[in-house]
Amino acid sequence: MENLFKSKLEAVERLKGFTREITELSVKTDYDNVNSMVEKRIEFINAVSEIDEKIKKVNSTKDTDEVKNIKKLINQSVQEIIEMDKQIRKNLNDEIKVVKTKLNEPSSSLGQLNIKA
């Protein structure tokens, strides 16, 4: 059981590191890279889910102190990932707002034409 939780911790740490890489990219200049990384991130999430399924099958009700410590580390890492996810969403939403604003602004050079005859 302890080995499964260690495996889960390692998988969560890989997910956290990958998520951190995404947060360090600029949505404006690296949009394609961010997009592909967000899609690849699903693989990391699936790896964690697979380990969760194995843990559920074992379903030991008595946890050792080591397992409790590992669970605590997993929860801390998950909280950090959640905060990074919020930042990624915020960055994407901010960029979408900028694009919408630019699309809705009438360009002064296109909208007016002064011709004197």
Tab-separated table of N, CA, C and O in Angstrom:
chain	number	residue	atom	x	y	z
A	1	MET	N	0.826	-1.188	0.000
A	1	MET	CA	0.000	0.000	0.000
A	1	MET	C	0.873	1.256	0.000
A	1	MET	O	0.586	2.206	-0.716
A	2	GLU	N	1.907	1.212	0.799
A	2	GLU	CA	2.818	2.364	0.883
A	2	GLU	C	3.460	2.657	-0.468
A	2	GLU	O	3.607	3.817	-0.855
A	3	ASN	N	3.814	1.587	-1.191
A	3	ASN	CA	4.422	1.769	-2.517
A	3	ASN	C	3.467	2.438	-3.499
A	3	ASN	O	3.888	3.251	-4.321
A	4	LEU	N	2.178	2.103	-3.398
A	4	LEU	CA	1.197	2.742	-4.268
A	4	LEU	C	1.102	4.232	-3.974
A	4	LEU	O	1.039	5.054	-4.893
A	5	PHE	N	1.110	4.594	-2.715
A	5	PHE	CA	1.044	6.015	-2.362
A	5	PHE	C	2.325	6.750	-2.769
A	5	PHE	O	2.273	7.906	-3.186
A	6	LYS	N	3.458	6.066	-2.683
A	6	LYS	CA	4.705	6.682	-3.159
A	6	LYS	C	4.640	6.900	-4.664
A	6	LYS	O	5.070	7.938	-5.163
A	7	SER	N	4.092	5.928	-5.372
A	7	SER	CA	3.932	6.068	-6.821
A	7	SER	C	2.996	7.226	-7.151
A	7	SER	O	3.240	7.999	-8.080
A	8	LYS	N	1.930	7.339	-6.368
A	8	LYS	CA	0.988	8.435	-6.593
A	8	LYS	C	1.661	9.780	-6.331
A	8	LYS	O	1.481	10.736	-7.092
A	9	LEU	N	2.444	9.852	-5.267
A	9	LEU	CA	3.155	11.087	-4.948
A	9	LEU	C	4.089	11.469	-6.094
A	9	LEU	O	4.138	12.627	-6.506
A	10	GLU	N	4.814	10.499	-6.631
A	10	GLU	CA	5.712	10.771	-7.753
A	10	GLU	C	4.936	11.256	-8.971
A	10	GLU	O	5.357	12.208	-9.648
A	11	ALA	N	3.795	10.640	-9.251
A	11	ALA	CA	2.975	11.042	-10.392
A	11	ALA	C	2.421	12.452	-10.194
A	11	ALA	O	2.412	13.259	-11.129
A	12	VAL	N	2.004	12.765	-8.979
A	12	VAL	CA	1.483	14.096	-8.683
A	12	VAL	C	2.601	15.135	-8.795
A	12	VAL	O	2.384	16.239	-9.307
A	13	GLU	N	3.788	14.781	-8.365
A	13	GLU	CA	4.926	15.703	-8.472
A	13	GLU	C	5.292	15.968	-9.937
A	13	GLU	O	5.632	17.091	-10.304
A	14	ARG	N	5.202	14.929	-10.780
A	14	ARG	CA	5.448	15.127	-12.217
A	14	ARG	C	4.385	16.052	-12.807
A	14	ARG	O	4.697	16.955	-13.591
A	15	LEU	N	3.141	15.842	-12.406
A	15	LEU	CA	2.052	16.700	-12.858
A	15	LEU	C	2.274	18.135	-12.401
A	15	LEU	O	2.101	19.083	-13.182
A	16	LYS	N	2.709	18.309	-11.173
A	16	LYS	CA	2.957	19.647	-10.639
A	16	LYS	C	4.080	20.336	-11.406
A	16	LYS	O	3.970	21.504	-11.779
A	17	GLY	N	5.150	19.615	-11.677
A	17	GLY	CA	6.268	20.185	-12.434
A	17	GLY	C	5.861	20.582	-13.841
A	17	GLY	O	6.230	21.654	-14.333
A	18	PHE	N	5.075	19.745	-14.485
A	18	PHE	CA	4.613	20.039	-15.835
A	18	PHE	C	3.673	21.244	-15.830
A	18	PHE	O	3.760	22.114	-16.690
A	19	THR	N	2.800	21.298	-14.831
A	19	THR	CA	1.879	22.430	-14.702
A	19	THR	C	2.657	23.714	-14.452
A	19	THR	O	2.323	24.768	-14.999
A	20	ARG	N	3.712	23.628	-13.669
A	20	ARG	CA	4.551	24.810	-13.412
A	20	ARG	C	5.180	25.312	-14.716
A	20	ARG	O	5.265	26.512	-14.950
A	21	GLU	N	5.606	24.383	-15.572
A	21	GLU	CA	6.168	24.776	-16.870
A	21	GLU	C	5.140	25.552	-17.691
A	21	GLU	O	5.492	26.527	-18.357
A	22	ILE	N	3.886	25.119	-17.633
A	22	ILE	CA	2.833	25.808	-18.378
A	22	ILE	C	2.639	27.218	-17.839
A	22	ILE	O	2.492	28.168	-18.611
A	23	THR	N	2.661	27.371	-16.520
A	23	THR	CA	2.432	28.695	-15.932
A	23	THR	C	3.560	29.667	-16.264
A	23	THR	O	3.344	30.873	-16.257
A	24	GLU	N	4.742	29.146	-16.553
A	24	GLU	CA	5.878	30.008	-16.855
A	24	GLU	C	5.869	30.514	-18.297
A	24	GLU	O	6.621	31.418	-18.639
A	25	LEU	N	4.995	29.947	-19.133
A	25	LEU	CA	4.901	30.384	-20.518
A	25	LEU	C	3.937	31.563	-20.640
A	25	LEU	O	3.007	31.706	-19.862
A	26	SER	N	4.170	32.365	-21.638
A	26	SER	CA	3.279	33.482	-21.917
A	26	SER	C	2.173	33.013	-22.843
A	26	SER	O	2.439	32.456	-23.916
A	27	VAL	N	0.937	33.228	-22.436
A	27	VAL	CA	-0.192	32.823	-23.261
A	27	VAL	C	-0.180	33.595	-24.578
A	27	VAL	O	-0.523	33.066	-25.624
A	28	LYS	N	0.260	34.830	-24.510
A	28	LYS	CA	0.244	35.682	-25.701
A	28	LYS	C	1.267	35.228	-26.749
A	28	LYS	O	0.955	35.129	-27.922
A	29	THR	N	2.470	34.937	-26.318
A	29	THR	CA	3.521	34.610	-27.284
A	29	THR	C	3.695	33.110	-27.516
A	29	THR	O	4.177	32.696	-28.562
A	30	ASP	N	3.312	32.290	-26.538
A	30	ASP	CA	3.507	30.841	-26.640
A	30	ASP	C	2.187	30.081	-26.650
A	30	ASP	O	2.092	28.978	-26.121
A	31	TYR	N	1.160	30.670	-27.259
A	31	TYR	CA	-0.176	30.071	-27.180
A	31	TYR	C	-0.200	28.632	-27.682
A	31	TYR	O	-0.772	27.758	-27.043
A	32	ASP	N	0.406	28.373	-28.836
A	32	ASP	CA	0.395	27.014	-29.390
A	32	ASP	C	1.061	26.025	-28.454
A	32	ASP	O	0.577	24.907	-28.267
A	33	ASN	N	2.179	26.433	-27.866
A	33	ASN	CA	2.891	25.565	-26.935
A	33	ASN	C	2.052	25.322	-25.678
A	33	ASN	O	1.961	24.193	-25.194
A	34	VAL	N	1.427	26.369	-25.157
A	34	VAL	CA	0.565	26.224	-23.973
A	34	VAL	C	-0.580	25.277	-24.292
A	34	VAL	O	-0.891	24.369	-23.509
A	35	ASN	N	-1.188	25.454	-25.442
A	35	ASN	CA	-2.312	24.625	-25.846
A	35	ASN	C	-1.922	23.150	-25.913
A	35	ASN	O	-2.617	22.290	-25.389
A	36	SER	N	-0.810	22.851	-26.548
A	36	SER	CA	-0.380	21.453	-26.668
A	36	SER	C	0.020	20.878	-25.304
A	36	SER	O	-0.242	19.709	-25.026
A	37	MET	N	0.612	21.708	-24.459
A	37	MET	CA	1.002	21.225	-23.132
A	37	MET	C	-0.217	20.951	-22.252
A	37	MET	O	-0.221	19.986	-21.480
A	38	VAL	N	-1.245	21.771	-22.384
A	38	VAL	CA	-2.464	21.544	-21.615
A	38	VAL	C	-3.089	20.213	-22.038
A	38	VAL	O	-3.574	19.453	-21.206
A	39	GLU	N	-3.052	19.925	-23.331
A	39	GLU	CA	-3.572	18.647	-23.812
A	39	GLU	C	-2.717	17.482	-23.318
A	39	GLU	O	-3.234	16.440	-22.913
A	40	LYS	N	-1.395	17.644	-23.328
A	40	LYS	CA	-0.495	16.588	-22.868
A	40	LYS	C	-0.650	16.355	-21.363
A	40	LYS	O	-0.453	15.253	-20.865
A	41	ARG	N	-1.045	17.387	-20.663
A	41	ARG	CA	-1.217	17.315	-19.213
A	41	ARG	C	-2.257	16.265	-18.814
A	41	ARG	O	-2.190	15.672	-17.739
A	42	ILE	N	-3.181	15.989	-19.718
A	42	ILE	CA	-4.209	14.976	-19.469
A	42	ILE	C	-3.563	13.612	-19.220
A	42	ILE	O	-4.042	12.829	-18.403
A	43	GLU	N	-2.456	13.343	-19.898
A	43	GLU	CA	-1.751	12.073	-19.693
A	43	GLU	C	-1.254	11.949	-18.252
A	43	GLU	O	-1.321	10.878	-17.650
A	44	PHE	N	-0.748	13.042	-17.697
A	44	PHE	CA	-0.283	13.035	-16.315
A	44	PHE	C	-1.450	12.809	-15.359
A	44	PHE	O	-1.333	12.065	-14.382
A	45	ILE	N	-2.569	13.449	-15.650
A	45	ILE	CA	-3.758	13.292	-14.807
A	45	ILE	C	-4.260	11.858	-14.871
A	45	ILE	O	-4.638	11.272	-13.845
A	46	ASN	N	-4.245	11.263	-16.056
A	46	ASN	CA	-4.672	9.877	-16.203
A	46	ASN	C	-3.764	8.921	-15.433
A	46	ASN	O	-4.231	7.929	-14.867
A	47	ALA	N	-2.466	9.208	-15.403
A	47	ALA	CA	-1.530	8.366	-14.649
A	47	ALA	C	-1.870	8.389	-13.165
A	47	ALA	O	-1.866	7.347	-12.500
A	48	VAL	N	-2.204	9.564	-12.650
A	48	VAL	CA	-2.596	9.678	-11.242
A	48	VAL	C	-3.898	8.915	-11.005
A	48	VAL	O	-4.039	8.195	-10.008
A	49	SER	N	-4.834	9.021	-11.929
A	49	SER	CA	-6.123	8.330	-11.792
A	49	SER	C	-5.952	6.810	-11.787
A	49	SER	O	-6.641	6.107	-11.039
A	50	GLU	N	-5.045	6.314	-12.613
A	50	GLU	CA	-4.788	4.870	-12.652
A	50	GLU	C	-4.259	4.374	-11.304
A	50	GLU	O	-4.669	3.314	-10.815
A	51	ILE	N	-3.374	5.134	-10.721
A	51	ILE	CA	-2.841	4.746	-9.406
A	51	ILE	C	-3.946	4.814	-8.361
A	51	ILE	O	-4.032	3.948	-7.475
A	52	ASP	N	-4.828	5.814	-8.462
A	52	ASP	CA	-5.966	5.906	-7.548
A	52	ASP	C	-6.838	4.655	-7.617
A	52	ASP	O	-7.316	4.163	-6.596
A	53	GLU	N	-7.059	4.171	-8.837
A	53	GLU	CA	-7.862	2.962	-9.010
A	53	GLU	C	-7.207	1.761	-8.323
A	53	GLU	O	-7.881	0.955	-7.683
A	54	LYS	N	-5.902	1.640	-8.437
A	54	LYS	CA	-5.186	0.550	-7.778
A	54	LYS	C	-5.300	0.672	-6.264
A	54	LYS	O	-5.482	-0.327	-5.558
A	55	ILE	N	-5.220	1.892	-5.763
A	55	ILE	CA	-5.340	2.121	-4.315
A	55	ILE	C	-6.730	1.728	-3.845
A	55	ILE	O	-6.887	1.110	-2.777
A	56	LYS	N	-7.752	2.061	-4.621
A	56	LYS	CA	-9.127	1.719	-4.241
A	56	LYS	C	-9.325	0.210	-4.189
A	56	LYS	O	-10.068	-0.290	-3.345
A	57	LYS	N	-8.644	-0.520	-5.091
A	57	LYS	CA	-8.772	-1.975	-5.106
A	57	LYS	C	-8.158	-2.594	-3.855
A	57	LYS	O	-8.681	-3.549	-3.301
A	58	VAL	N	-7.029	-2.044	-3.408
A	58	VAL	CA	-6.372	-2.551	-2.206
A	58	VAL	C	-7.184	-2.169	-0.980
A	58	VAL	O	-7.405	-2.968	-0.085
A	59	ASN	N	-7.611	-0.922	-0.919
A	59	ASN	CA	-8.510	-0.391	0.092
A	59	ASN	C	-8.186	-0.850	1.515
A	59	ASN	O	-9.013	-1.423	2.208
A	60	SER	N	-7.001	-0.573	1.952
A	60	SER	CA	-6.608	-0.868	3.330
A	60	SER	C	-7.149	0.240	4.235
A	60	SER	O	-6.976	1.422	3.969
A	61	THR	N	-7.809	-0.152	5.294
A	61	THR	CA	-8.416	0.842	6.180
A	61	THR	C	-7.433	1.377	7.214
A	61	THR	O	-7.648	2.435	7.776
A	62	LYS	N	-6.355	0.646	7.445
A	62	LYS	CA	-5.379	1.081	8.443
A	62	LYS	C	-4.154	1.655	7.736
A	62	LYS	O	-3.469	0.967	7.004
A	63	ASP	N	-3.895	2.936	7.997
A	63	ASP	CA	-2.748	3.611	7.386
A	63	ASP	C	-1.607	3.706	8.390
A	63	ASP	O	-1.813	4.021	9.555
A	64	THR	N	-0.408	3.466	7.896
A	64	THR	CA	0.769	3.653	8.734
A	64	THR	C	1.090	5.136	8.791
A	64	THR	O	0.538	5.942	8.047
A	65	ASP	N	1.994	5.486	9.675
A	65	ASP	CA	2.413	6.885	9.774
A	65	ASP	C	3.048	7.358	8.465
A	65	ASP	O	2.845	8.498	8.048
A	66	GLU	N	3.802	6.473	7.831
A	66	GLU	CA	4.444	6.827	6.561
A	66	GLU	C	3.392	7.117	5.491
A	66	GLU	O	3.508	8.085	4.736
A	67	VAL	N	2.351	6.296	5.414
A	67	VAL	CA	1.281	6.514	4.444
A	67	VAL	C	0.563	7.828	4.742
A	67	VAL	O	0.236	8.588	3.828
A	68	LYS	N	0.340	8.124	5.994
A	68	LYS	CA	-0.300	9.389	6.371
A	68	LYS	C	0.550	10.576	5.931
A	68	LYS	O	0.020	11.575	5.432
A	69	ASN	N	1.857	10.481	6.113
A	69	ASN	CA	2.755	11.553	5.678
A	69	ASN	C	2.737	11.715	4.160
A	69	ASN	O	2.739	12.842	3.641
A	70	ILE	N	2.732	10.599	3.450
A	70	ILE	CA	2.691	10.649	1.996
A	70	ILE	C	1.378	11.275	1.531
A	70	ILE	O	1.365	12.114	0.627
A	71	LYS	N	0.269	10.888	2.161
A	71	LYS	CA	-1.029	11.474	1.813
A	71	LYS	C	-1.022	12.988	2.035
A	71	LYS	O	-1.569	13.745	1.237
A	72	LYS	N	-0.386	13.405	3.110
A	72	LYS	CA	-0.297	14.837	3.406
A	72	LYS	C	0.486	15.562	2.310
A	72	LYS	O	0.088	16.632	1.836
A	73	LEU	N	1.613	14.970	1.880
A	73	LEU	CA	2.414	15.556	0.801
A	73	LEU	C	1.633	15.599	-0.513
A	73	LEU	O	1.707	16.577	-1.260
A	74	ILE	N	0.872	14.536	-0.778
A	74	ILE	CA	0.050	14.499	-1.983
A	74	ILE	C	-0.974	15.630	-1.945
A	74	ILE	O	-1.146	16.359	-2.929
A	75	ASN	N	-1.639	15.789	-0.812
A	75	ASN	CA	-2.642	16.850	-0.691
A	75	ASN	C	-2.032	18.234	-0.864
A	75	ASN	O	-2.628	19.111	-1.510
A	76	GLN	N	-0.846	18.450	-0.313
A	76	GLN	CA	-0.175	19.741	-0.481
A	76	GLN	C	0.154	19.998	-1.947
A	76	GLN	O	-0.053	21.107	-2.458
A	77	SER	N	0.648	18.982	-2.623
A	77	SER	CA	0.986	19.128	-4.042
A	77	SER	C	-0.263	19.391	-4.870
A	77	SER	O	-0.246	20.222	-5.785
A	78	VAL	N	-1.347	18.706	-4.553
A	78	VAL	CA	-2.594	18.907	-5.283
A	78	VAL	C	-3.085	20.342	-5.078
A	78	VAL	O	-3.555	20.983	-6.027
A	79	GLN	N	-2.966	20.865	-3.870
A	79	GLN	CA	-3.369	22.255	-3.620
A	79	GLN	C	-2.533	23.227	-4.446
A	79	GLN	O	-3.053	24.201	-4.989
A	80	GLU	N	-1.236	22.961	-4.556
A	80	GLU	CA	-0.367	23.804	-5.383
A	80	GLU	C	-0.768	23.729	-6.853
A	80	GLU	O	-0.776	24.748	-7.558
A	81	ILE	N	-1.117	22.533	-7.309
A	81	ILE	CA	-1.554	22.353	-8.694
A	81	ILE	C	-2.848	23.131	-8.934
A	81	ILE	O	-3.001	23.785	-9.972
A	82	ILE	N	-3.759	23.094	-7.979
A	82	ILE	CA	-5.017	23.826	-8.108
A	82	ILE	C	-4.750	25.321	-8.243
A	82	ILE	O	-5.356	26.001	-9.082
A	83	GLU	N	-3.835	25.846	-7.456
A	83	GLU	CA	-3.495	27.271	-7.538
A	83	GLU	C	-2.874	27.609	-8.898
A	83	GLU	O	-3.167	28.647	-9.486
A	84	MET	N	-2.012	26.724	-9.394
A	84	MET	CA	-1.409	26.955	-10.713
A	84	MET	C	-2.468	26.894	-11.805
A	84	MET	O	-2.437	27.681	-12.759
A	85	ASP	N	-3.433	25.958	-11.672
A	85	ASP	CA	-4.531	25.871	-12.634
A	85	ASP	C	-5.327	27.172	-12.664
A	85	ASP	O	-5.703	27.658	-13.732
A	86	LYS	N	-5.584	27.719	-11.494
A	86	LYS	CA	-6.300	28.989	-11.423
A	86	LYS	C	-5.534	30.085	-12.160
A	86	LYS	O	-6.127	30.896	-12.871
A	87	GLN	N	-4.219	30.100	-11.998
A	87	GLN	CA	-3.400	31.109	-12.670
A	87	GLN	C	-3.424	30.915	-14.181
A	87	GLN	O	-3.520	31.886	-14.942
A	88	ILE	N	-3.362	29.676	-14.631
A	88	ILE	CA	-3.419	29.398	-16.069
A	88	ILE	C	-4.752	29.879	-16.632
A	88	ILE	O	-4.801	30.556	-17.666
A	89	ARG	N	-5.859	29.542	-15.949
A	89	ARG	CA	-7.179	29.976	-16.403
A	89	ARG	C	-7.278	31.497	-16.428
A	89	ARG	O	-7.833	32.080	-17.358
A	90	LYS	N	-6.745	32.140	-15.396
A	90	LYS	CA	-6.778	33.601	-15.328
A	90	LYS	C	-6.015	34.205	-16.507
A	90	LYS	O	-6.493	35.135	-17.162
A	91	ASN	N	-4.831	33.679	-16.784
A	91	ASN	CA	-4.035	34.178	-17.903
A	91	ASN	C	-4.773	34.001	-19.235
A	91	ASN	O	-4.760	34.899	-20.081
A	92	LEU	N	-5.392	32.844	-19.425
A	92	LEU	CA	-6.143	32.603	-20.656
A	92	LEU	C	-7.338	33.548	-20.766
A	92	LEU	O	-7.583	34.128	-21.821
A	93	ASN	N	-8.068	33.706	-19.668
A	93	ASN	CA	-9.228	34.607	-19.686
A	93	ASN	C	-8.811	36.049	-19.942
A	93	ASN	O	-9.490	36.775	-20.674
A	94	ASP	N	-7.717	36.469	-19.342
A	94	ASP	CA	-7.231	37.829	-19.570
A	94	ASP	C	-6.876	38.048	-21.034
A	94	ASP	O	-7.185	39.080	-21.615
A	95	GLU	N	-6.228	37.057	-21.639
A	95	GLU	CA	-5.849	37.180	-23.043
A	95	GLU	C	-7.093	37.188	-23.940
A	95	GLU	O	-7.154	37.927	-24.919
A	96	ILE	N	-8.083	36.389	-23.594
A	96	ILE	CA	-9.329	36.385	-24.360
A	96	ILE	C	-10.005	37.754	-24.282
A	96	ILE	O	-10.508	38.270	-25.288
A	97	LYS	N	-9.993	38.358	-23.108
A	97	LYS	CA	-10.582	39.689	-22.949
A	97	LYS	C	-9.856	40.716	-23.812
A	97	LYS	O	-10.488	41.567	-24.438
A	98	VAL	N	-8.543	40.629	-23.871
A	98	VAL	CA	-7.765	41.557	-24.692
A	98	VAL	C	-8.128	41.386	-26.166
A	98	VAL	O	-8.340	42.363	-26.891
A	99	VAL	N	-8.226	40.151	-26.619
A	99	VAL	CA	-8.560	39.883	-28.019
A	99	VAL	C	-9.968	40.385	-28.326
A	99	VAL	O	-10.195	41.028	-29.362
A	100	LYS	N	-10.922	40.114	-27.439
A	100	LYS	CA	-12.289	40.590	-27.657
A	100	LYS	C	-12.342	42.105	-27.728
A	100	LYS	O	-13.048	42.675	-28.564
A	101	THR	N	-11.600	42.755	-26.857
A	101	THR	CA	-11.574	44.218	-26.862
A	101	THR	C	-11.031	44.732	-28.183
A	101	THR	O	-11.590	45.659	-28.777
A	102	LYS	N	-9.968	44.131	-28.657
A	102	LYS	CA	-9.370	44.556	-29.929
A	102	LYS	C	-10.315	44.305	-31.098
A	102	LYS	O	-10.389	45.102	-32.024
A	103	LEU	N	-11.054	43.208	-31.050
A	103	LEU	CA	-11.985	42.897	-32.129
A	103	LEU	C	-13.189	43.840	-32.132
A	103	LEU	O	-13.732	44.146	-33.188
A	104	ASN	N	-13.587	44.295	-30.966
A	104	ASN	CA	-14.761	45.155	-30.864
A	104	ASN	C	-14.450	46.634	-31.028
A	104	ASN	O	-15.363	47.445	-31.135
A	105	GLU	N	-13.184	47.002	-31.052
A	105	GLU	CA	-12.818	48.403	-31.244
A	105	GLU	C	-12.846	48.733	-32.730
A	105	GLU	O	-12.159	48.088	-33.521
A	106	PRO	N	-13.620	49.750	-33.096
A	106	PRO	CA	-13.572	50.140	-34.503
A	106	PRO	C	-12.253	50.855	-34.779
A	106	PRO	O	-11.831	51.726	-34.039
A	107	SER	N	-11.593	50.443	-35.803
A	107	SER	CA	-10.325	51.055	-36.169
A	107	SER	C	-10.595	52.409	-36.802
A	107	SER	O	-11.404	52.526	-37.722
A	108	SER	N	-9.941	53.425	-36.311
A	108	SER	CA	-10.193	54.776	-36.809
A	108	SER	C	-9.777	54.930	-38.265
A	108	SER	O	-10.384	55.673	-39.012
A	109	SER	N	-8.760	54.235	-38.696
A	109	SER	CA	-8.306	54.387	-40.079
A	109	SER	C	-9.215	53.649	-41.061
A	109	SER	O	-9.312	54.028	-42.215
A	110	LEU	N	-9.876	52.607	-40.614
A	110	LEU	CA	-10.748	51.856	-41.510
A	110	LEU	C	-12.149	52.446	-41.577
A	110	LEU	O	-12.824	52.346	-42.588
A	111	GLY	N	-12.584	53.054	-40.510
A	111	GLY	CA	-13.953	53.535	-40.440
A	111	GLY	C	-14.171	54.890	-41.082
A	111	GLY	O	-15.294	55.241	-41.405
A	112	GLN	N	-13.141	55.662	-41.320
A	112	GLN	CA	-13.319	57.011	-41.831
A	112	GLN	C	-12.463	57.220	-43.065
A	112	GLN	O	-11.304	56.832	-43.112
A	113	LEU	N	-13.064	57.846	-44.020
A	113	LEU	CA	-12.343	58.150	-45.241
A	113	LEU	C	-12.708	59.571	-45.640
A	113	LEU	O	-13.861	59.902	-45.844
A	114	ASN	N	-11.720	60.432	-45.681
A	114	ASN	CA	-11.952	61.836	-46.047
A	114	ASN	C	-11.518	62.045	-47.490
A	114	ASN	O	-10.358	61.898	-47.826
A	115	ILE	N	-12.488	62.413	-48.314
A	115	ILE	CA	-12.204	62.675	-49.716
A	115	ILE	C	-12.723	64.089	-50.025
A	115	ILE	O	-13.867	64.416	-49.768
A	116	LYS	N	-11.852	64.899	-50.600
A	116	LYS	CA	-12.250	66.246	-51.024
A	116	LYS	C	-12.240	66.277	-52.540
A	116	LYS	O	-11.282	65.873	-53.174
A	117	ALA	N	-13.309	66.779	-53.055
A	117	ALA	CA	-13.395	66.844	-54.497
A	117	ALA	C	-13.115	68.235	-55.008
A	117	ALA	O	-13.288	69.208	-54.451
